[in-house]
Tab-separated table of C-alpha atoms in Angstrom:
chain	number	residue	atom	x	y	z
A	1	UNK	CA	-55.547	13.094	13.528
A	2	UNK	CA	-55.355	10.508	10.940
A	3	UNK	CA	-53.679	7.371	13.290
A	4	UNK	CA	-52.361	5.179	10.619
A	5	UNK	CA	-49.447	7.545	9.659
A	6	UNK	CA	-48.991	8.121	13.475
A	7	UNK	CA	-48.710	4.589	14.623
A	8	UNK	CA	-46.467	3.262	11.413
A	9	UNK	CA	-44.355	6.537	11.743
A	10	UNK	CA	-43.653	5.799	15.615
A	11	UNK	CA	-43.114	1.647	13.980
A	12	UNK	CA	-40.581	2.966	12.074
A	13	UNK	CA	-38.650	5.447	14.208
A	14	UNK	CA	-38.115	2.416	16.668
A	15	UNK	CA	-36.467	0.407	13.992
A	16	UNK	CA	-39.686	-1.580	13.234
A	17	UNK	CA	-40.729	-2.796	9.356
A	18	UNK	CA	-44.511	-1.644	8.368
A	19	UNK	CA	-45.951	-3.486	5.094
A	20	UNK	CA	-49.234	-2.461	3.379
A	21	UNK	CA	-51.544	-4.840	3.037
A	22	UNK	CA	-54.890	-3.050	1.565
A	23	UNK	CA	-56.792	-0.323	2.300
A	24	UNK	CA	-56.722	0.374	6.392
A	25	UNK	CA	-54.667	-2.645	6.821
A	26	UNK	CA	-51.236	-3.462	7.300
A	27	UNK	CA	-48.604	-5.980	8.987
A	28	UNK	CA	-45.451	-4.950	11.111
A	29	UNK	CA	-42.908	-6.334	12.929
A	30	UNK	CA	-41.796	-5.175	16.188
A	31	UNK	CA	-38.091	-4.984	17.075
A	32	UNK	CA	-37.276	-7.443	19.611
A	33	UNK	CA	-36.528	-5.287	22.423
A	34	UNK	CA	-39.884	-3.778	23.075
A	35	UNK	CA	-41.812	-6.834	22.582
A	36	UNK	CA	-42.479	-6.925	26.483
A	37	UNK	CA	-44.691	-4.067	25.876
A	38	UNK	CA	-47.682	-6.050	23.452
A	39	UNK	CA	-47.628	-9.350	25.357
A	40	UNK	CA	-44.065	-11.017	24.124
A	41	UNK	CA	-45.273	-10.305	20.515
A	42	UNK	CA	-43.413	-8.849	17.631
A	43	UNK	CA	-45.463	-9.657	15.019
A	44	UNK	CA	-49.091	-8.182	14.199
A	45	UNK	CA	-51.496	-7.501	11.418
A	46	UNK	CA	-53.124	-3.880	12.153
A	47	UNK	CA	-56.357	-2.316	10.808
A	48	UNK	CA	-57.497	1.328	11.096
A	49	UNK	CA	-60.918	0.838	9.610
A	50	UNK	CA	-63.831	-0.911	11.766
A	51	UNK	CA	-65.179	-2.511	8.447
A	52	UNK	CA	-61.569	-3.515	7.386
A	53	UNK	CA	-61.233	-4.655	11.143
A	54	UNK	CA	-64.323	-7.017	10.905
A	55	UNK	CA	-63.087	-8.579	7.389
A	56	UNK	CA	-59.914	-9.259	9.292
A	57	UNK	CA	-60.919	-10.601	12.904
A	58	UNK	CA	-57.167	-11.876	13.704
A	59	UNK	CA	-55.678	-8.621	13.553
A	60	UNK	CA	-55.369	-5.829	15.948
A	61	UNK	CA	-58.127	-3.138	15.454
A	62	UNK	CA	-56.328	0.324	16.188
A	63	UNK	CA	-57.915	3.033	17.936
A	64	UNK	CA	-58.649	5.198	20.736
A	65	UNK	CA	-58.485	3.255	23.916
A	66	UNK	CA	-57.502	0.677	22.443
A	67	UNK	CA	-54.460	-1.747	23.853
A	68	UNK	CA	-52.010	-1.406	20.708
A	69	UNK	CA	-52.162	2.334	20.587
A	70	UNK	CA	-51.903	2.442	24.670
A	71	UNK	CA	-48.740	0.357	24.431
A	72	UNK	CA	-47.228	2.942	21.241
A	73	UNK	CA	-48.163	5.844	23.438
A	74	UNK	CA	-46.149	4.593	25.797
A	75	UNK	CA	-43.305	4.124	23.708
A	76	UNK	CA	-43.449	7.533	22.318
A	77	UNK	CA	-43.211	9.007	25.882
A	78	UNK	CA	-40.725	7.072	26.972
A	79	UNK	CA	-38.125	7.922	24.049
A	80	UNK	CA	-38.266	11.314	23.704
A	81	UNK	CA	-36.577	12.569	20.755
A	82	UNK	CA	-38.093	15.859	19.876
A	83	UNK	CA	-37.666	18.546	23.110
A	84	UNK	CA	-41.211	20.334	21.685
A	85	UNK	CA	-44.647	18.465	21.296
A	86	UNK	CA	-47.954	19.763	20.168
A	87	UNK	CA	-50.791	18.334	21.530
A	88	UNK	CA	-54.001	17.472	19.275
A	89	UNK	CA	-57.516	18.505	21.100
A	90	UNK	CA	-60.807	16.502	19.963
A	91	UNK	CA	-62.841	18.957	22.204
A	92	UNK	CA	-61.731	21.786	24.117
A	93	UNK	CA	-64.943	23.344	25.931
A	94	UNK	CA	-65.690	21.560	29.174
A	95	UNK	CA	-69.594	20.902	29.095
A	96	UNK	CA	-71.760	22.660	31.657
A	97	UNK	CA	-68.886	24.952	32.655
A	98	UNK	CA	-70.477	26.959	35.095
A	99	UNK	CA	-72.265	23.822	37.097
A	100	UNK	CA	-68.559	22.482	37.173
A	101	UNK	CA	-66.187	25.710	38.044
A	102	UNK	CA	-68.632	26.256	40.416
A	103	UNK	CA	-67.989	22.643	41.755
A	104	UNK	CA	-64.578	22.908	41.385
A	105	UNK	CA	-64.249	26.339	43.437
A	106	UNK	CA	-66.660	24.764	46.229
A	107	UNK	CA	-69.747	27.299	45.466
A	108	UNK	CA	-73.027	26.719	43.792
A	109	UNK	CA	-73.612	27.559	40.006
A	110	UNK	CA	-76.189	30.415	41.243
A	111	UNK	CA	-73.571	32.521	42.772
A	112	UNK	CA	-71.079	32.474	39.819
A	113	UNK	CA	-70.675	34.352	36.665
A	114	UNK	CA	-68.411	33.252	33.477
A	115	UNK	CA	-67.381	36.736	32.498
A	116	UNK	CA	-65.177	35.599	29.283
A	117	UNK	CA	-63.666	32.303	27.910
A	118	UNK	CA	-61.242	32.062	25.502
A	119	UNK	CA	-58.592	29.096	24.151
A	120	UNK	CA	-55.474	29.737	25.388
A	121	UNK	CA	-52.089	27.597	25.142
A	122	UNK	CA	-51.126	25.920	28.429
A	123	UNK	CA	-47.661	24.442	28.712
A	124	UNK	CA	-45.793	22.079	30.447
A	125	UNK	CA	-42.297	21.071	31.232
A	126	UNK	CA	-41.242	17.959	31.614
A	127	UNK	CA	-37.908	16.728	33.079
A	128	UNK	CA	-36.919	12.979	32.950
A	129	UNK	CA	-33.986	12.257	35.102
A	130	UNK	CA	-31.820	9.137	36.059
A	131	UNK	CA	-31.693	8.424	39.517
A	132	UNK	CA	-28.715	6.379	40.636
A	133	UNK	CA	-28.774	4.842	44.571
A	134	UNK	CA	-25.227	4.157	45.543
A	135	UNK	CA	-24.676	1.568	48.230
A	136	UNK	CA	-22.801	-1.512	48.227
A	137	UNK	CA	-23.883	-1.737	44.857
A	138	UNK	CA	-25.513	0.820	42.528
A	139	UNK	CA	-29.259	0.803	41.620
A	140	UNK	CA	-30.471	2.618	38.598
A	141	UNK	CA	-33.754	4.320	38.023
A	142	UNK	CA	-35.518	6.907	35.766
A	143	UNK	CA	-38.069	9.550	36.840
A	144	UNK	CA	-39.875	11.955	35.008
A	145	UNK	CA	-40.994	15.682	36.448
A	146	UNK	CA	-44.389	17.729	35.192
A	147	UNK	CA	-44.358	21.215	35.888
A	148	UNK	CA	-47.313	23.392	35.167
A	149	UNK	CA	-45.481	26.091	33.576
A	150	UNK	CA	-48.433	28.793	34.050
A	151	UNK	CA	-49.492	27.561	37.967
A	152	UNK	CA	-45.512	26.849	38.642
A	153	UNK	CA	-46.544	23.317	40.545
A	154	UNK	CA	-46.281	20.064	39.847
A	155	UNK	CA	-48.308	17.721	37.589
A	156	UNK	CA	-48.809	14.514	38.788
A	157	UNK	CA	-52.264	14.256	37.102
A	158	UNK	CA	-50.513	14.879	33.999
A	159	UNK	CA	-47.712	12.339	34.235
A	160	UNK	CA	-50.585	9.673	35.024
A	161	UNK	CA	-52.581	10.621	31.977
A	162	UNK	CA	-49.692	11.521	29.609
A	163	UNK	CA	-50.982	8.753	27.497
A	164	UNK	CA	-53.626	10.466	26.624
A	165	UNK	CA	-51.729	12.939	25.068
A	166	UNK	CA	-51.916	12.831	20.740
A	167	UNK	CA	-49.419	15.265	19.591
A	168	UNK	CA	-47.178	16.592	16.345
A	169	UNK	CA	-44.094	17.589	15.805
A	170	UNK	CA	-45.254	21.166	14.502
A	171	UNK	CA	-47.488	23.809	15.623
A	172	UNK	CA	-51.749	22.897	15.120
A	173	UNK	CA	-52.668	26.032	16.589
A	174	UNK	CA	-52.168	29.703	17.076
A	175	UNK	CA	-53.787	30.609	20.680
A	176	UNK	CA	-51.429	32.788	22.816
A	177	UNK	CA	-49.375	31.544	26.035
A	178	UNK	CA	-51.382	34.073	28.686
A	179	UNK	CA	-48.198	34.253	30.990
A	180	UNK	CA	-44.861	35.254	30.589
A	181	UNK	CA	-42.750	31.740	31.148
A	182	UNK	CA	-40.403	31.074	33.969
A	183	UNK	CA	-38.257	28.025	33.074
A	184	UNK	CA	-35.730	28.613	35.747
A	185	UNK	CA	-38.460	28.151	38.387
A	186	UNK	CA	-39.835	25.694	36.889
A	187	UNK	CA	-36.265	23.455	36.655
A	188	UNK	CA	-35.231	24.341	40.071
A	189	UNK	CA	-38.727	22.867	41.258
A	190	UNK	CA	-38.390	19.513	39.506
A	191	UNK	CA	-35.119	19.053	40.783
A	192	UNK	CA	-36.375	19.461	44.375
A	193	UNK	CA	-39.534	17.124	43.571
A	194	UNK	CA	-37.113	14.229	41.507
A	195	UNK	CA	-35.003	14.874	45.277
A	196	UNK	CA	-37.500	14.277	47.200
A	197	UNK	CA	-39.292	11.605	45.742
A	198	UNK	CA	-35.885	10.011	45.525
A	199	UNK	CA	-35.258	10.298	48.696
A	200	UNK	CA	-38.770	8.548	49.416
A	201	UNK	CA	-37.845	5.632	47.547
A	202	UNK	CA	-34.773	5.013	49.215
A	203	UNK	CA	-36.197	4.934	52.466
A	204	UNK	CA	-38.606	1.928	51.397
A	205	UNK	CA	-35.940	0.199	49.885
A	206	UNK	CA	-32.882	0.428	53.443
A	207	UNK	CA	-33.821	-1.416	56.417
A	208	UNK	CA	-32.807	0.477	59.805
A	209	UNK	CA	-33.496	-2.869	61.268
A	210	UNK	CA	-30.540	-4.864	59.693
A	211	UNK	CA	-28.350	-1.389	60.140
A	212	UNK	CA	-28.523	-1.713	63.601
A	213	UNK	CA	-27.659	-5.554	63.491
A	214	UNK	CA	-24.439	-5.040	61.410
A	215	UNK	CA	-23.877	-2.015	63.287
A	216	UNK	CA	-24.238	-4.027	66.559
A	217	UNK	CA	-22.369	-7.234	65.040
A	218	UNK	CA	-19.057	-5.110	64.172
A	219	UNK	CA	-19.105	-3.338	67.373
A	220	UNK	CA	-19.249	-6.190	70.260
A	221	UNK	CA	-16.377	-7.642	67.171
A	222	UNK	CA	-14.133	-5.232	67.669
A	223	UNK	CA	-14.860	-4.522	71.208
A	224	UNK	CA	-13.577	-7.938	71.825
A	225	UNK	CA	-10.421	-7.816	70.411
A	226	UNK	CA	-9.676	-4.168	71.950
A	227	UNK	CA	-10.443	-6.158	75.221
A	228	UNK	CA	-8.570	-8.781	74.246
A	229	UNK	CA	-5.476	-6.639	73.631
A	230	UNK	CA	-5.428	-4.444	76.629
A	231	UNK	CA	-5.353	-8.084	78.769
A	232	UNK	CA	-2.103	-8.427	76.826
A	233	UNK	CA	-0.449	-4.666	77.963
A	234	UNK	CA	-1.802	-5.832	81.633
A	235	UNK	CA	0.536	-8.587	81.715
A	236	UNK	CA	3.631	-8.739	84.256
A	237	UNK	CA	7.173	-8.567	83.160
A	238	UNK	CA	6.149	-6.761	79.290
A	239	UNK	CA	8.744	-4.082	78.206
A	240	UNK	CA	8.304	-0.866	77.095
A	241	UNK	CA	9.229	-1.488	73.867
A	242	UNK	CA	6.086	-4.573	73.537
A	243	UNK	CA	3.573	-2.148	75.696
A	244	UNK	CA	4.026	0.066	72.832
A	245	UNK	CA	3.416	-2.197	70.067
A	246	UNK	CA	0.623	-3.185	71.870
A	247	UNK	CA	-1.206	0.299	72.610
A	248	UNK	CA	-0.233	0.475	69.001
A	249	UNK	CA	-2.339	-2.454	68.174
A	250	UNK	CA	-5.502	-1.047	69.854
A	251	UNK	CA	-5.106	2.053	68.007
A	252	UNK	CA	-5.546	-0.526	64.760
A	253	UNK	CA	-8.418	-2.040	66.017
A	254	UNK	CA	-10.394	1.180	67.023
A	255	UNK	CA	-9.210	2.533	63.069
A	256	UNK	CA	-10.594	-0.609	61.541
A	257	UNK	CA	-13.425	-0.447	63.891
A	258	UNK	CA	-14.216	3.030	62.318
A	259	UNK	CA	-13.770	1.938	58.823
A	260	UNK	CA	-15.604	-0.701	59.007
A	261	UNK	CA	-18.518	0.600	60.475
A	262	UNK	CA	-18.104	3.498	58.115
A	263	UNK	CA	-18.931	0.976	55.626
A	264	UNK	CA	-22.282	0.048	57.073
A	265	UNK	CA	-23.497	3.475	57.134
A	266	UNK	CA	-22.672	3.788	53.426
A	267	UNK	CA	-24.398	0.768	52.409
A	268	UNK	CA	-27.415	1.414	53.976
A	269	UNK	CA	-27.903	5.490	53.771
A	270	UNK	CA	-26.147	5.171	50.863
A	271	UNK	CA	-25.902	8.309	48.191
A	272	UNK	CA	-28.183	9.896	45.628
A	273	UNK	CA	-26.913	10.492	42.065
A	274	UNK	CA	-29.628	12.575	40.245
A	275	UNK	CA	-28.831	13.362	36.426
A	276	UNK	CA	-30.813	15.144	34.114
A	277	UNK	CA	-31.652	13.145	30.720
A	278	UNK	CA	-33.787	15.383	28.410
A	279	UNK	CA	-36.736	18.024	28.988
A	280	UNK	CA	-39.786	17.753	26.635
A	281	UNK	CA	-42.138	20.949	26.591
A	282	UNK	CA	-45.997	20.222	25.926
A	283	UNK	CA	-47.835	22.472	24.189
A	284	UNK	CA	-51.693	21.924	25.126
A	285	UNK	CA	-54.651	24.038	24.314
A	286	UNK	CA	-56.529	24.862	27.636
A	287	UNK	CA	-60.048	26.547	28.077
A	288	UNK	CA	-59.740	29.614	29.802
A	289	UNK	CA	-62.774	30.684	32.384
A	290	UNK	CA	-62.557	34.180	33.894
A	291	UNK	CA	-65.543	33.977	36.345
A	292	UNK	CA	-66.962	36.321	39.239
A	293	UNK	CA	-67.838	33.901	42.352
A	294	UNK	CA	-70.113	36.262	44.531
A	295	UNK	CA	-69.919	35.658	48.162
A	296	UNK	CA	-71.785	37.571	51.499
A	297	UNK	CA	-71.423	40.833	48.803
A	298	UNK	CA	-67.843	40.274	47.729
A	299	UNK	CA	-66.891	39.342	44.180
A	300	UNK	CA	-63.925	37.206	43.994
A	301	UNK	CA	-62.675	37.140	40.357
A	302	UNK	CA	-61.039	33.678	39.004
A	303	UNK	CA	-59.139	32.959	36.477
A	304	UNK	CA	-59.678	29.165	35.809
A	305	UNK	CA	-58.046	27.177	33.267
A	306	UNK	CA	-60.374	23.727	31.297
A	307	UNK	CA	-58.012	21.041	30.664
A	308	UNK	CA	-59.190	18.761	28.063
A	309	UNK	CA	-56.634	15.995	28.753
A	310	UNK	CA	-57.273	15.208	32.116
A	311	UNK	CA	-60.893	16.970	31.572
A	312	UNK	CA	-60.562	18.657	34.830
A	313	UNK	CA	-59.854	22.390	36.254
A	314	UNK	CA	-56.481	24.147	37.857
A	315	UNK	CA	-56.615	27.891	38.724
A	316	UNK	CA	-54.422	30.511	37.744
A	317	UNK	CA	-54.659	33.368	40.777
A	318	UNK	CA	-57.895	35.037	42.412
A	319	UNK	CA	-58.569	38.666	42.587
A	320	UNK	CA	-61.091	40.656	45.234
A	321	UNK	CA	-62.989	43.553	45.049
A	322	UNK	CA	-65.987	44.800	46.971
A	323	UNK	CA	-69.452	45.599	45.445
């Protein structure tokens, strides 16, 4: 992937200016608005080119790992336009597979076979929602969802490394999905996981503690004044007529009571307003393993998936069959 047309392509789409300089080097100017993301800066000279980079020592030396491109990663993730992404591999093959599967499947290299490996397209969903906690007053957050669309589980190893991910807006290669999709499953699973994790967060940011204290306050409050009133309706000499109004009064009290307290429970439990936003799909090469794992004279077939992004394993199903 040539990163110069990447980075001053992203520049551009978020309403930046990009001017050429020379060869591997060029200045831009960030829009306002995202300068929290490179330090409070909006203004940068960039080079692509080590050499060019060492000619120019004030400016910004893009490349992998570095803090510029971090930041524009970031960016791109976070304003999704496209709703399909094609991810760019540098190396697919995991080295020392068998040592590692082996590893990763809790056996020793000696008792496990790599039958066949093949490149294979894995995908991933991703949903980003807005989150909404309604109280007293309304808090707004967003929230994004992986979903592994061949294992059916969630990704949170993805959406920690998703900056990792180089991608392009069209198809790099031609390897074949190995499972038939299920994008149904895979929504109705994010919106339990955005739920839940929601629900998480709003227990860490309500306080039972100061619940029960309001809830304690309005009560001894009102329990007062009911008190108060029935001294009233004990009095000598009342008529039926002011008994009534004020039996009729404690009935008000006891309804405000209610509402009030009503009130309490709403701005502490509050309510959960989940919205979907977009949904991006990933499409990432993935090494596929499938391996024989021989143990006390049973072989247990695997089917074990390389991912070169988080360079790590996930496993598809396992198989048995006696020798």
């Amino acid at each position: 992937m040539q990163l110069q047309p990447f980075v001053i392509e992203v520049i551009e789409e978020l309403g930046g200016l990009v001017e050429p300089i020379e060869y591997g080097l060029c200045h831009v100017l960030i829009p306002e608005k995202y300068a929290a993301h490179f330090q409070n800066r909006t203004e940068f000279d960039l080079s692509f080119d080590y050499e060019v980079a060492q000619e120019n020592p004030v400016s910004e030396f893009v490349t992998f790992g570095s803090f510029f491109l971090e930041q524009i990663m970031k960016l791109v993730h976070q304003h999704a336009v496209s709703t399909m992404r094609f991810a760019e591999v540098f190396r697919l093959e995991a080295g020392n597979p068998q040592e590692k599967i082996a590893a990763f499947l809790g056996s020793v290299s000696g008792n496990l076979t790599i039958k066949h490996e093949r490149p294979v397209m894995g995908v991933w969903a991703v949903f980003q929602y807005s989150v909404a906690y309604v109280a007293d007053e309304k808090m707004l957050d967003h929230r994004q969802v992986w979903i592994n669309m061949l294992t059916q589980e969630v990704s949170e190893i993805m959406e920690q490394e998703q900056n990792r991910i180089v991608y392009q807006e069209e198809p790099l290669y031609s390897y074949p999905v190995p499972l038939e999709l299920d994008f149904a499953s895979a929504f109705e699973l994010a919106v339990k996981e955005v739920e839940r994790r929601a629900e998480e967060q709003w227990k860490g940011l309500s306080s039972p503690e100061l619940m029960a204290k309001d809830i304690s306050r309005i009560t001894s409050y009102y329990t007062e004044l009911l008190k108060e009133n029935e001294r009233r309706a004990e009095r000598k000499g009342l008529s039926e007529d002011k008994i009534k109004e004020i039996r009729a009064r404690s009935e008000a009290i006891e309804v405000e009571k209610n509402k009030q307290l009503q009130e309490i429970y709403q701005k502490y439990q509050g309510e959960i307003e989940v919205s979907l936003d977009n949904s991006i799909l990933y499409f990432i090469p993935v090494q596929e393993y499938t391996v024989e794992l021989t143990q006390r004279g049973v072989v247990h077939e695997h089917i074990t998936y390389y991912n070169p992004i988080t360079k790590s394993f996930f496993p598809l199903h396992i198989e048995y069959e006696s020798k």
